[in-house]
Amino acid sequence: MLSLQFIRENADRVKRDVLLRNTTAPVDRILQLDEERRAILQQVEALRAKRNTVSKAIGATKDAADREVRIVEMRLVGDEIERLDTGLNKIEAELKEKLYEVPNILDPDVPKGPDETSNQLVEVVGDLPRFPFAPRPHWELGEIVGGLDIERGAKMSGSRFYTLRGPLAKLQRALIQFMLNEHGRAGFTEAYLPYMLTEASLYAAGQLPKFRDNLYRDFEEDYYFIPTAEVAFVNLYRDEIIPAGQLPMRFVGHTPCFRREKMSAGRDVRGIKRGHQFEKVEMFVYCEPEQSEAELEALVARARSIPEILGLPYRVLALCSGDIGFNSTKTFDLEIWAPGQGEWLEVSSASNCLDFQAWRANIRYRPGGEQGVRHPHMLNASGLALPRTVIAVMENYQREDGSIEVPEALQPYMGMNVIPAVMA
RNA sequence: GGAGGGGUCGCAUAGUGGUCUAGUGCGCCCGCCUGCUAAGCGGGUUCCGGGGUAACUCGGUCGAGGGUUCAAAUCCCUCCCCCUCCGCCA
């Protein structure tokens, strides 16, 4: 969230960015509540100060009658404090709730526009492959190489589930290993994380209350399934003060992700592009505010290195104000071309969230050689999302008979050069 | 899941209703003293919020949240976490 102080001092900017995001947020109500809060706070704190002083005096008073007079007086003060406190609590509860609804401010570089049609194409890298035959979509290739089984996934778990077996299961694992190793080599610390988090953790990361409809949760206990590893990474340092000299901290981890995609039944139904459960390799950075712009560039470069090494054509988009995520001030998406289904697949989203999540999750750090504490900036980027990268490899490396070449970088992980066609 | 023990300032500990403005030791920071170092001496050392240009000041903060009281680290209730043992188990 944005700090109250920031909203107070930059109200116009905050309101303008909310409009640019094509959304709404109760900024005026927050400003009003803030003023009410401070007015009451001054009264109630003055009364508390009085009670503290007098109560201490009562302890030191020997005269019983004198004590009794003061106790009665303080009883009245106590009643008044309670009355004011009740009002204050109500205001603070509403204030907190409303603060949770305000999205991050926008970086000035963010293109303006109401929805995804205004996203800006930054760069296209690699030539789109030309095939001397009609390239097949991955669900057909999956049948030919005999590793994709959508029906049995649906049988055990319903629609939007599938199973992989044999070389395709192995291809996914190879990609995960490959990406973890690549990012690890670049200095990112590998992390293994919980896949279920408490409700408080989901609030801290900004998933709740807004995205409740997209989350799976345990029926009886306080556990939510992570929709992305980002949620866990944010909570790594929740309610902590990071000692001086530790930033930047760069992490990478692989987790499954669980999302309730309650979208219209007709969209993205073919194949495995969008499921309720998928794998993802995620990068996450904690850094000092002065570093976050450079760290975002570095994260995008990290993410891009994967399709580049794999020889997959991709493009980079700068998300516009209407499409950018709630927590983010600036986001780049990476999309890989899938020639079989003739579509760009989003495989990464790299975002600078500034100190937005740090405020929400109560994360501070000690700057070296300086007094006090500051809020770190936090960034995240997929590196990359999995079944989609599997799709991209399958569709870009397919051959006429439906067999699939294994990109050179993956061959050591796969132990094979070609995924053979077993059904013609 | 059962039984017991425990959560206090960076660390270790003291504190069972008012003398706690949470003490002491260690660590750390500043200063004094000092050929150097060590020791010694003096001062400082949580975080959040309010007021103030500032010096400063007020409130809150002893795992979390409620309650009792003029007054709570201390008493009561609920919850969380950690440790030991038993059960179960990948």
Short mmCIF file of C-alpha atoms (C1' of nucleotides) in Angstrom, two decimals:
data_model
loop_
_atom_site.label_atom_id
_atom_site.label_comp_id
_atom_site.label_asym_id
_atom_site.label_seq_id
_atom_site.Cartn_x
_atom_site.Cartn_y
_atom_site.Cartn_z
CA MET A 1 0.00 0.00 0.00
CA LEU A 2 0.92 3.64 -0.22
CA SER A 3 1.73 5.26 3.09
CA LEU A 4 -0.77 7.68 4.53
CA GLN A 5 1.87 10.33 4.57
CA PHE A 6 2.56 9.83 0.87
CA ILE A 7 -1.13 10.07 -0.02
CA ARG A 8 -1.48 13.17 2.15
CA GLU A 9 1.44 14.85 0.40
CA ASN A 10 0.74 13.62 -3.14
CA ALA A 11 -3.03 13.42 -3.28
CA ASP A 12 -3.33 14.81 -6.80
CA ARG A 13 -0.77 12.43 -8.23
CA VAL A 14 -2.40 9.45 -6.54
CA LYS A 15 -5.84 10.39 -7.80
CA ARG A 16 -4.57 10.99 -11.32
CA ASP A 17 -2.87 7.57 -11.43
CA VAL A 18 -6.02 5.86 -10.22
CA LEU A 19 -7.87 7.41 -13.15
CA LEU A 20 -5.12 6.43 -15.58
CA ARG A 21 -5.47 2.88 -14.37
CA ASN A 22 -9.09 3.04 -15.39
CA THR A 23 -10.19 2.07 -11.91
CA THR A 24 -11.47 3.67 -8.72
CA ALA A 25 -10.07 4.11 -5.22
CA PRO A 26 -11.42 6.00 -2.20
CA VAL A 27 -8.62 8.57 -1.99
CA ASP A 28 -10.82 11.47 -0.88
CA ARG A 29 -12.42 9.36 1.82
CA ILE A 30 -8.95 8.40 3.05
CA LEU A 31 -7.91 12.04 3.32
CA GLN A 32 -11.06 12.82 5.25
CA LEU A 33 -10.61 9.88 7.62
CA ASP A 34 -7.00 10.87 8.15
CA GLU A 35 -8.02 14.31 9.36
CA GLU A 36 -10.69 12.93 11.64
CA ARG A 37 -8.26 10.45 13.03
CA ARG A 38 -5.66 13.02 13.92
CA ALA A 39 -8.20 15.29 15.58
CA ILE A 40 -9.44 12.51 17.86
CA LEU A 41 -5.96 11.19 18.44
CA GLN A 42 -4.84 14.46 19.94
CA GLN A 43 -7.74 14.46 22.40
CA VAL A 44 -7.37 10.86 23.44
CA GLU A 45 -3.61 11.07 23.86
CA ALA A 46 -3.90 14.16 26.03
CA LEU A 47 -6.34 12.28 28.27
CA ARG A 48 -4.07 9.27 28.44
CA ALA A 49 -1.15 11.46 29.42
CA LYS A 50 -3.25 12.89 32.22
CA ARG A 51 -4.35 9.49 33.42
CA ASN A 52 -0.79 8.17 33.37
CA THR A 53 0.44 11.05 35.49
CA VAL A 54 -2.39 10.95 38.00
CA SER A 55 -2.36 7.17 38.31
CA LYS A 56 1.27 7.26 39.17
CA ALA A 57 0.55 9.91 41.79
CA ILE A 58 -2.18 7.73 43.28
CA GLY A 59 0.35 5.00 43.86
CA ALA A 60 2.50 7.42 45.83
CA THR A 61 -0.34 8.96 47.85
CA LYS A 62 -0.74 7.85 51.47
CA ASP A 63 -3.90 9.80 52.27
CA ALA A 64 -6.84 7.43 51.65
CA ALA A 65 -9.42 10.18 51.10
CA ASP A 66 -7.21 11.94 48.60
CA ARG A 67 -6.68 8.68 46.74
CA GLU A 68 -10.39 8.04 46.57
CA VAL A 69 -11.08 11.46 45.04
CA ARG A 70 -8.52 10.95 42.35
CA ILE A 71 -9.60 7.42 41.56
CA VAL A 72 -13.14 8.62 40.98
CA GLU A 73 -11.83 11.40 38.78
CA MET A 74 -9.72 8.99 36.73
CA ARG A 75 -12.64 6.64 36.37
CA LEU A 76 -14.43 9.42 34.50
CA VAL A 77 -11.35 10.11 32.40
CA GLY A 78 -11.18 6.41 31.61
CA ASP A 79 -14.77 6.43 30.42
CA GLU A 80 -14.03 9.35 28.14
CA ILE A 81 -10.94 7.64 26.75
CA GLU A 82 -12.98 4.56 26.03
CA ARG A 83 -15.62 6.59 24.24
CA LEU A 84 -13.06 8.36 22.05
CA ASP A 85 -11.18 5.13 21.46
CA THR A 86 -14.25 3.42 20.11
CA GLY A 87 -14.66 6.14 17.52
CA LEU A 88 -10.97 6.08 16.75
CA ASN A 89 -10.92 2.33 16.22
CA LYS A 90 -13.78 2.58 13.80
CA ILE A 91 -11.99 5.25 11.81
CA GLU A 92 -8.71 3.37 11.80
CA ALA A 93 -10.38 0.15 10.69
CA GLU A 94 -12.03 1.90 7.78
CA LEU A 95 -8.84 3.74 6.96
CA LYS A 96 -6.86 0.52 6.78
CA GLU A 97 -9.50 -1.12 4.64
CA LYS A 98 -9.57 1.83 2.24
CA LEU A 99 -5.79 2.05 2.06
CA TYR A 100 -5.74 -1.56 0.88
CA GLU A 101 -7.83 -0.51 -2.11
CA VAL A 102 -5.46 2.12 -3.48
CA PRO A 103 -3.19 0.86 -6.27
CA ASN A 104 0.45 1.78 -6.63
CA ILE A 105 1.45 5.01 -8.35
CA LEU A 106 2.54 4.80 -11.98
CA ASP A 107 6.00 5.35 -13.32
CA PRO A 108 5.99 8.37 -15.68
CA ASP A 109 7.26 6.10 -18.48
CA VAL A 110 4.15 3.94 -18.40
CA PRO A 111 2.18 4.36 -21.64
CA LYS A 112 -1.31 5.74 -21.08
CA GLY A 113 -4.32 3.76 -22.20
CA PRO A 114 -7.47 2.13 -20.89
CA ASP A 115 -6.76 -1.54 -21.60
CA GLU A 116 -4.35 -4.08 -23.10
CA THR A 117 -4.83 -2.72 -26.62
CA SER A 118 -2.69 0.27 -25.58
CA ASN A 119 0.29 -1.80 -24.45
CA GLN A 120 3.40 -0.63 -26.20
CA LEU A 121 5.53 -2.96 -28.29
CA VAL A 122 9.11 -2.44 -27.18
CA GLU A 123 10.95 -4.98 -29.27
CA VAL A 124 10.52 -8.16 -31.29
CA VAL A 125 13.48 -10.52 -31.12
CA GLY A 126 14.09 -13.41 -33.49
CA ASP A 127 12.40 -14.26 -36.78
CA LEU A 128 9.07 -15.97 -36.72
CA PRO A 129 9.71 -19.48 -38.02
CA ARG A 130 8.47 -20.45 -41.47
CA PHE A 131 7.49 -24.03 -41.99
CA PRO A 132 7.27 -25.83 -45.32
CA PHE A 133 4.17 -27.48 -43.86
CA ALA A 134 1.26 -26.33 -41.73
CA PRO A 135 2.58 -26.15 -38.17
CA ARG A 136 0.48 -28.02 -35.64
CA PRO A 137 -0.80 -26.68 -32.33
CA HIS A 138 0.73 -28.32 -29.26
CA TRP A 139 -2.35 -30.38 -28.43
CA GLU A 140 -1.98 -32.18 -31.73
CA LEU A 141 1.76 -32.56 -31.28
CA GLY A 142 1.12 -33.85 -27.80
CA GLU A 143 -1.00 -36.61 -29.20
CA ILE A 144 1.58 -37.48 -31.86
CA VAL A 145 4.47 -37.76 -29.41
CA GLY A 146 2.15 -39.40 -26.92
CA GLY A 147 2.77 -37.34 -23.81
CA LEU A 148 -0.16 -34.99 -23.35
CA ASP A 149 -3.29 -36.42 -21.83
CA ILE A 150 -6.01 -33.86 -21.26
CA GLU A 151 -8.87 -36.32 -20.86
CA ARG A 152 -7.38 -38.15 -17.91
CA GLY A 153 -6.53 -34.84 -16.20
CA ALA A 154 -10.15 -33.78 -16.57
CA LYS A 155 -11.33 -37.17 -15.34
CA MET A 156 -9.58 -36.82 -12.00
CA SER A 157 -9.79 -33.06 -11.48
CA GLY A 158 -12.24 -31.52 -13.94
CA SER A 159 -11.66 -29.13 -16.79
CA ARG A 160 -8.41 -27.16 -17.06
CA PHE A 161 -6.34 -30.00 -15.68
CA TYR A 162 -4.14 -32.32 -17.71
CA THR A 163 -1.37 -34.81 -17.29
CA LEU A 164 1.99 -35.04 -18.98
CA ARG A 165 4.00 -38.17 -19.36
CA GLY A 166 7.20 -39.45 -20.86
CA PRO A 167 9.24 -36.95 -22.85
CA LEU A 168 6.80 -34.05 -22.33
CA ALA A 169 6.86 -34.43 -18.54
CA LYS A 170 10.60 -34.58 -18.86
CA LEU A 171 10.68 -31.51 -21.10
CA GLN A 172 8.90 -29.48 -18.45
CA ARG A 173 11.28 -30.66 -15.75
CA ALA A 174 14.25 -29.96 -18.02
CA LEU A 175 13.06 -26.39 -18.55
CA ILE A 176 12.65 -25.85 -14.81
CA GLN A 177 16.14 -27.17 -14.09
CA PHE A 178 17.64 -25.22 -16.95
CA MET A 179 16.07 -21.94 -15.87
CA LEU A 180 16.95 -22.37 -12.19
CA ASN A 181 20.54 -23.07 -13.19
CA GLU A 182 20.71 -20.09 -15.53
CA HIS A 183 19.42 -17.64 -12.95
CA GLY A 184 21.48 -19.26 -10.25
CA ARG A 185 24.58 -18.74 -12.35
CA ALA A 186 23.66 -15.06 -12.58
CA GLY A 187 23.84 -14.83 -8.79
CA PHE A 188 20.23 -15.40 -7.76
CA THR A 189 19.82 -17.40 -4.57
CA GLU A 190 17.63 -20.44 -5.07
CA ALA A 191 14.75 -20.76 -2.62
CA TYR A 192 12.28 -23.48 -1.77
CA LEU A 193 9.03 -22.07 -0.44
CA PRO A 194 5.71 -23.10 1.10
CA TYR A 195 2.91 -23.56 -1.41
CA MET A 196 0.24 -22.77 1.16
CA LEU A 197 0.20 -19.52 3.11
CA THR A 198 -1.97 -18.00 5.80
CA GLU A 199 -4.55 -15.34 5.10
CA ALA A 200 -2.36 -12.68 6.71
CA SER A 201 0.38 -13.53 4.21
CA LEU A 202 -2.00 -13.07 1.29
CA TYR A 203 -3.02 -9.67 2.64
CA ALA A 204 0.59 -8.65 3.07
CA ALA A 205 1.36 -9.49 -0.53
CA GLY A 206 -1.66 -7.61 -1.87
CA GLN A 207 -3.60 -10.63 -3.14
CA LEU A 208 -6.33 -10.08 -0.57
CA PRO A 209 -8.87 -8.67 -0.30
CA LYS A 210 -9.08 -7.80 -3.97
CA PHE A 211 -8.32 -11.12 -5.64
CA ARG A 212 -10.12 -13.50 -3.33
CA ASP A 213 -12.04 -14.95 -6.27
CA ASN A 214 -8.82 -16.13 -7.89
CA LEU A 215 -7.48 -18.05 -4.91
CA TYR A 216 -7.91 -21.60 -3.73
CA ARG A 217 -8.10 -22.14 -0.02
CA ASP A 218 -8.27 -24.97 2.44
CA PHE A 219 -11.82 -25.67 3.48
CA GLU A 220 -11.17 -25.98 7.20
CA GLU A 221 -7.88 -24.31 8.00
CA ASP A 222 -6.25 -20.96 7.42
CA TYR A 223 -4.35 -21.91 4.27
CA TYR A 224 -4.39 -20.38 0.83
CA PHE A 225 -2.65 -21.97 -2.15
CA ILE A 226 -0.17 -19.60 -3.74
CA PRO A 227 -1.20 -18.13 -7.10
CA THR A 228 2.47 -17.27 -7.67
CA ALA A 229 5.73 -17.61 -5.76
CA GLU A 230 5.80 -13.82 -5.52
CA VAL A 231 3.37 -14.08 -2.61
CA ALA A 232 5.78 -16.25 -0.67
CA PHE A 233 8.79 -14.13 -1.56
CA VAL A 234 7.08 -10.98 -0.26
CA ASN A 235 6.40 -12.76 3.01
CA LEU A 236 9.97 -13.96 3.46
CA TYR A 237 10.76 -10.74 5.28
CA ARG A 238 7.31 -9.72 6.49
CA ASP A 239 7.44 -7.76 9.78
CA GLU A 240 11.22 -7.69 9.69
CA ILE A 241 13.94 -5.09 9.62
CA ILE A 242 16.67 -6.23 7.26
CA PRO A 243 20.11 -5.51 8.73
CA ALA A 244 22.44 -3.09 6.98
CA GLY A 245 24.54 -4.35 4.11
CA GLN A 246 22.28 -7.17 2.89
CA LEU A 247 20.61 -5.45 -0.05
CA PRO A 248 20.21 -6.18 -2.83
CA MET A 249 18.87 -9.70 -2.24
CA ARG A 250 18.00 -11.62 -5.39
CA PHE A 251 16.07 -14.88 -5.27
CA VAL A 252 14.85 -17.47 -7.71
CA GLY A 253 12.50 -20.34 -7.00
CA HIS A 254 10.29 -22.87 -8.69
CA THR A 255 6.79 -23.47 -7.39
CA PRO A 256 3.48 -24.68 -8.66
CA CYS A 257 0.85 -21.95 -8.89
CA PHE A 258 -2.86 -22.36 -8.29
CA ARG A 259 -5.50 -20.07 -9.74
CA ARG A 260 -9.24 -20.20 -9.86
CA GLU A 261 -9.65 -18.66 -13.36
CA LYS A 262 -13.40 -18.13 -13.18
CA MET A 263 -13.51 -16.93 -16.77
CA SER A 264 -15.92 -17.59 -19.55
CA ALA A 265 -15.90 -21.22 -20.55
CA GLY A 266 -15.20 -20.54 -24.20
CA ARG A 267 -11.83 -18.84 -23.83
CA ASP A 268 -8.44 -20.51 -24.06
CA VAL A 269 -10.01 -23.92 -23.77
CA ARG A 270 -7.79 -25.80 -26.17
CA GLY A 271 -4.58 -27.23 -24.93
CA ILE A 272 -2.68 -26.46 -21.74
CA LYS A 273 -2.11 -22.73 -22.01
CA ARG A 274 -4.32 -21.87 -19.08
CA GLY A 275 -4.89 -24.28 -16.22
CA HIS A 276 -5.79 -24.15 -12.55
CA GLN A 277 -2.38 -25.52 -11.66
CA PHE A 278 0.87 -24.70 -13.37
CA GLU A 279 4.61 -24.52 -12.72
CA LYS A 280 6.59 -21.33 -12.71
CA VAL A 281 10.14 -20.22 -12.08
CA GLU A 282 10.04 -16.87 -10.35
CA MET A 283 12.67 -14.25 -9.63
CA PHE A 284 12.34 -11.78 -6.79
CA VAL A 285 14.47 -8.84 -5.67
CA TYR A 286 14.68 -6.76 -2.51
CA CYS A 287 16.77 -3.63 -3.06
CA GLU A 288 17.33 -0.03 -2.02
CA PRO A 289 15.03 2.53 -3.67
CA GLU A 290 17.87 4.01 -5.71
CA GLN A 291 18.54 0.62 -7.32
CA SER A 292 15.10 -0.51 -8.34
CA GLU A 293 15.03 0.98 -11.82
CA ALA A 294 18.25 -0.76 -12.73
CA GLU A 295 17.06 -3.97 -11.08
CA LEU A 296 13.93 -3.97 -13.24
CA GLU A 297 16.07 -3.69 -16.36
CA ALA A 298 18.24 -6.51 -15.09
CA LEU A 299 15.23 -8.72 -14.40
CA VAL A 300 13.89 -8.18 -17.91
CA ALA A 301 17.31 -9.05 -19.31
CA ARG A 302 17.39 -12.21 -17.15
CA ALA A 303 13.96 -13.28 -18.39
CA ARG A 304 14.88 -12.56 -22.01
CA SER A 305 17.97 -14.69 -21.80
CA ILE A 306 15.80 -17.82 -21.61
CA PRO A 307 14.03 -17.56 -25.01
CA GLU A 308 17.28 -16.30 -26.46
CA ILE A 309 19.26 -19.33 -25.39
CA LEU A 310 16.41 -21.60 -26.42
CA GLY A 311 16.13 -19.88 -29.79
CA LEU A 312 12.48 -18.92 -29.37
CA PRO A 313 11.13 -15.76 -31.01
CA TYR A 314 9.67 -13.37 -28.48
CA ARG A 315 8.57 -9.82 -27.98
CA VAL A 316 8.65 -7.33 -25.13
CA LEU A 317 5.66 -5.18 -24.21
CA ALA A 318 5.48 -2.20 -21.89
CA LEU A 319 2.14 -2.53 -20.13
CA CYS A 320 -0.06 0.53 -20.30
CA SER A 321 -1.69 2.27 -17.36
CA GLY A 322 -4.97 0.42 -17.77
CA ASP A 323 -3.41 -3.06 -17.93
CA ILE A 324 -0.64 -2.86 -15.35
CA GLY A 325 -1.02 -4.81 -12.09
CA PHE A 326 -2.34 -3.32 -8.87
CA ASN A 327 1.01 -3.56 -7.02
CA SER A 328 3.23 -2.44 -9.86
CA THR A 329 4.53 0.94 -10.91
CA LYS A 330 5.99 -0.33 -14.18
CA THR A 331 5.72 -3.70 -15.91
CA PHE A 332 7.22 -5.37 -18.93
CA ASP A 333 5.69 -8.54 -20.36
CA LEU A 334 7.55 -11.15 -22.37
CA GLU A 335 5.60 -13.09 -24.96
CA ILE A 336 6.89 -16.03 -26.96
CA TRP A 337 5.53 -16.85 -30.39
CA ALA A 338 3.61 -20.10 -30.66
CA PRO A 339 3.41 -20.80 -34.40
CA GLY A 340 1.09 -23.81 -34.07
CA GLN A 341 -1.75 -21.92 -32.52
CA GLY A 342 -0.60 -18.65 -34.11
CA GLU A 343 -0.47 -16.69 -30.89
CA TRP A 344 1.92 -14.78 -28.64
CA LEU A 345 2.06 -16.49 -25.24
CA GLU A 346 2.69 -14.43 -22.13
CA VAL A 347 5.51 -16.17 -20.28
CA SER A 348 6.81 -13.45 -18.02
CA SER A 349 5.75 -10.29 -16.31
CA ALA A 350 8.49 -8.19 -14.75
CA SER A 351 7.33 -5.55 -12.30
CA ASN A 352 8.84 -2.91 -10.09
CA CYS A 353 6.54 -2.49 -7.09
CA LEU A 354 8.66 0.20 -5.40
CA ASP A 355 7.99 0.18 -1.64
CA PHE A 356 4.30 -0.64 -2.12
CA GLN A 357 4.60 -4.22 -0.87
CA ALA A 358 7.12 -3.25 1.79
CA TRP A 359 4.60 -0.91 3.36
CA ARG A 360 1.91 -3.48 3.22
CA ALA A 361 4.07 -6.30 4.56
CA ASN A 362 5.82 -4.06 7.08
CA ILE A 363 9.32 -4.68 5.75
CA ARG A 364 12.11 -2.22 6.51
CA TYR A 365 15.88 -2.21 6.19
CA ARG A 366 18.71 -0.37 7.86
CA PRO A 367 20.65 1.77 5.42
CA GLY A 368 24.39 1.61 5.98
CA GLY A 369 25.89 4.67 7.63
CA GLU A 370 22.54 6.31 8.22
CA GLN A 371 20.13 6.60 11.11
CA GLY A 372 16.72 4.99 11.09
CA VAL A 373 15.00 2.56 8.79
CA ARG A 374 13.69 2.74 5.23
CA HIS A 375 11.32 0.64 3.15
CA PRO A 376 13.05 -1.45 0.49
CA HIS A 377 11.86 -1.66 -3.06
CA MET A 378 10.65 -5.04 -4.26
CA LEU A 379 10.51 -6.45 -7.76
CA ASN A 380 9.35 -9.67 -9.32
CA ALA A 381 9.63 -11.36 -12.69
CA SER A 382 8.69 -14.76 -14.00
CA GLY A 383 11.63 -16.55 -15.37
CA LEU A 384 9.57 -18.16 -17.03
CA ALA A 385 6.06 -19.55 -16.74
CA LEU A 386 6.09 -23.21 -17.50
CA PRO A 387 3.54 -24.99 -19.53
CA ARG A 388 3.62 -22.06 -21.91
CA THR A 389 7.33 -22.40 -22.45
CA VAL A 390 6.75 -26.11 -23.05
CA ILE A 391 4.15 -25.15 -25.66
CA ALA A 392 6.58 -22.72 -27.27
CA VAL A 393 9.33 -25.31 -27.53
CA MET A 394 6.94 -27.89 -28.95
CA GLU A 395 5.43 -25.62 -31.56
CA ASN A 396 8.65 -23.89 -32.65
CA TYR A 397 10.75 -27.06 -32.82
CA GLN A 398 8.19 -29.31 -34.48
CA ARG A 399 8.97 -31.22 -37.64
CA GLU A 400 6.67 -32.29 -40.38
CA ASP A 401 6.04 -35.76 -38.96
CA GLY A 402 5.06 -34.27 -35.61
CA SER A 403 8.31 -35.13 -33.84
CA ILE A 404 9.95 -32.35 -31.87
CA GLU A 405 13.59 -31.33 -31.84
CA VAL A 406 15.08 -30.69 -28.42
CA PRO A 407 16.82 -27.27 -28.22
CA GLU A 408 20.52 -27.72 -27.74
CA ALA A 409 20.58 -26.16 -24.29
CA LEU A 410 18.02 -28.68 -23.06
CA GLN A 411 19.62 -31.79 -24.51
CA PRO A 412 21.84 -32.46 -21.49
CA TYR A 413 18.78 -32.23 -19.25
CA MET A 414 16.67 -34.44 -21.50
CA GLY A 415 19.24 -36.95 -22.58
CA MET A 416 17.81 -36.88 -26.10
CA ASN A 417 17.92 -34.75 -29.25
CA VAL A 418 14.46 -35.46 -30.55
CA ILE A 419 11.10 -36.30 -29.07
CA PRO A 420 9.95 -38.90 -31.56
CA ALA A 421 6.52 -39.21 -33.12
CA VAL A 422 4.92 -42.39 -31.89
CA MET A 423 1.54 -41.92 -33.61
CA ALA A 424 1.51 -40.72 -37.16
"C1'" G B 1 -3.72 -35.71 17.94
"C1'" G B 2 -2.07 -36.17 23.59
"C1'" A B 3 1.06 -34.43 27.94
"C1'" G B 4 4.47 -30.91 29.81
"C1'" G B 5 7.76 -26.46 29.39
"C1'" G B 6 8.56 -21.70 27.28
"C1'" G B 7 8.00 -16.65 24.30
"C1'" U B 8 10.69 -9.60 28.09
"C1'" C B 9 15.34 -4.27 24.48
"C1'" G B 10 20.53 -6.98 18.92
"C1'" C B 11 21.95 -11.51 22.39
"C1'" A B 12 21.60 -13.45 27.52
"C1'" U B 13 18.73 -12.64 31.69
"C1'" A B 14 15.80 -9.95 36.12
"C1'" G B 15 11.02 -8.58 36.96
"C1'" U B 16 4.08 -12.11 40.06
"C1'" G B 17 -0.52 -4.94 40.38
"C1'" G B 18 1.96 1.41 41.71
"C1'" U B 19 9.43 2.72 43.69
"C1'" C B 20 9.24 -0.13 35.76
"C1'" U B 21 10.82 6.25 32.89
"C1'" A B 22 11.38 -2.27 31.89
"C1'" G B 23 16.89 -3.28 35.64
"C1'" U B 24 21.63 -5.94 34.85
"C1'" G B 25 25.49 -8.21 31.77
"C1'" C B 26 27.32 -8.73 26.84
"C1'" G B 27 27.46 -6.51 22.06
"C1'" C B 28 27.30 -1.92 19.39
"C1'" C B 29 27.77 3.77 18.88
"C1'" C B 30 29.72 8.62 20.78
"C1'" G B 31 33.01 11.05 24.15
"C1'" C B 32 36.99 11.25 28.02
"C1'" C B 33 41.55 9.19 29.47
"C1'" U B 34 45.67 6.97 26.93
"C1'" G B 35 52.91 6.09 22.91
"C1'" C B 36 49.43 1.89 20.40
"C1'" U B 37 46.02 -1.90 22.00
"C1'" A B 38 43.39 -3.52 26.15
"C1'" A B 39 41.36 -1.92 30.65
"C1'" G B 40 38.89 2.17 33.08
"C1'" C B 41 35.30 6.38 33.27
"C1'" G B 42 30.83 9.10 31.33
"C1'" G B 43 26.76 9.11 27.94
"C1'" G B 44 23.82 6.65 24.29
"C1'" U B 45 21.47 2.16 22.01
"C1'" U B 46 13.50 -0.81 19.92
"C1'" C B 47 9.92 0.30 16.55
"C1'" C B 48 5.09 2.83 15.21
"C1'" G B 49 2.11 7.16 15.54
"C1'" G B 50 0.68 12.48 17.10
"C1'" G B 51 2.40 17.73 17.90
"C1'" G B 52 6.62 21.05 16.74
"C1'" U B 53 11.03 24.75 11.77
"C1'" A B 54 13.86 22.66 15.62
"C1'" A B 55 15.76 21.32 20.41
"C1'" C B 56 12.13 18.45 22.12
"C1'" U B 57 7.61 16.43 23.72
"C1'" C B 58 3.21 13.20 24.19
"C1'" G B 59 0.86 8.35 23.25
"C1'" G B 60 1.47 3.25 22.12
"C1'" U B 61 4.82 -1.04 22.00
"C1'" C B 62 7.28 -7.06 27.06
"C1'" G B 63 4.46 -13.30 20.92
"C1'" A B 64 -0.96 -11.43 18.97
"C1'" G B 65 -5.84 -9.91 20.23
"C1'" G B 66 -9.58 -9.08 23.91
"C1'" G B 67 -10.89 -8.29 29.29
"C1'" U B 68 -10.44 -6.71 34.77
"C1'" U B 69 -8.39 -2.05 37.25
"C1'" C B 70 -7.61 4.77 38.85
"C1'" A B 71 -3.10 1.88 37.34
"C1'" A B 72 -1.07 -4.51 33.84
"C1'" A B 73 5.33 -7.31 31.56
"C1'" U B 74 2.72 -8.86 36.13
"C1'" C B 75 -4.26 -11.01 36.99
"C1'" C B 76 -8.27 -13.39 33.52
"C1'" C B 77 -9.91 -15.23 28.44
"C1'" U B 78 -8.92 -16.63 23.25
"C1'" C B 79 -5.30 -17.52 19.64
"C1'" C B 80 -0.20 -18.07 17.44
"C1'" C B 81 4.76 -19.78 17.57
"C1'" C B 82 9.03 -22.54 19.67
"C1'" C B 83 11.12 -26.68 22.70
"C1'" U B 84 10.77 -31.85 25.14
"C1'" C B 85 8.28 -36.55 25.30
"C1'" C B 86 4.31 -39.88 23.32
"C1'" G B 87 1.30 -41.24 19.01
"C1'" C B 88 1.19 -41.08 13.58
"C1'" C B 89 3.89 -40.64 9.20
"C1'" A B 90 6.56 -39.31 3.21
#
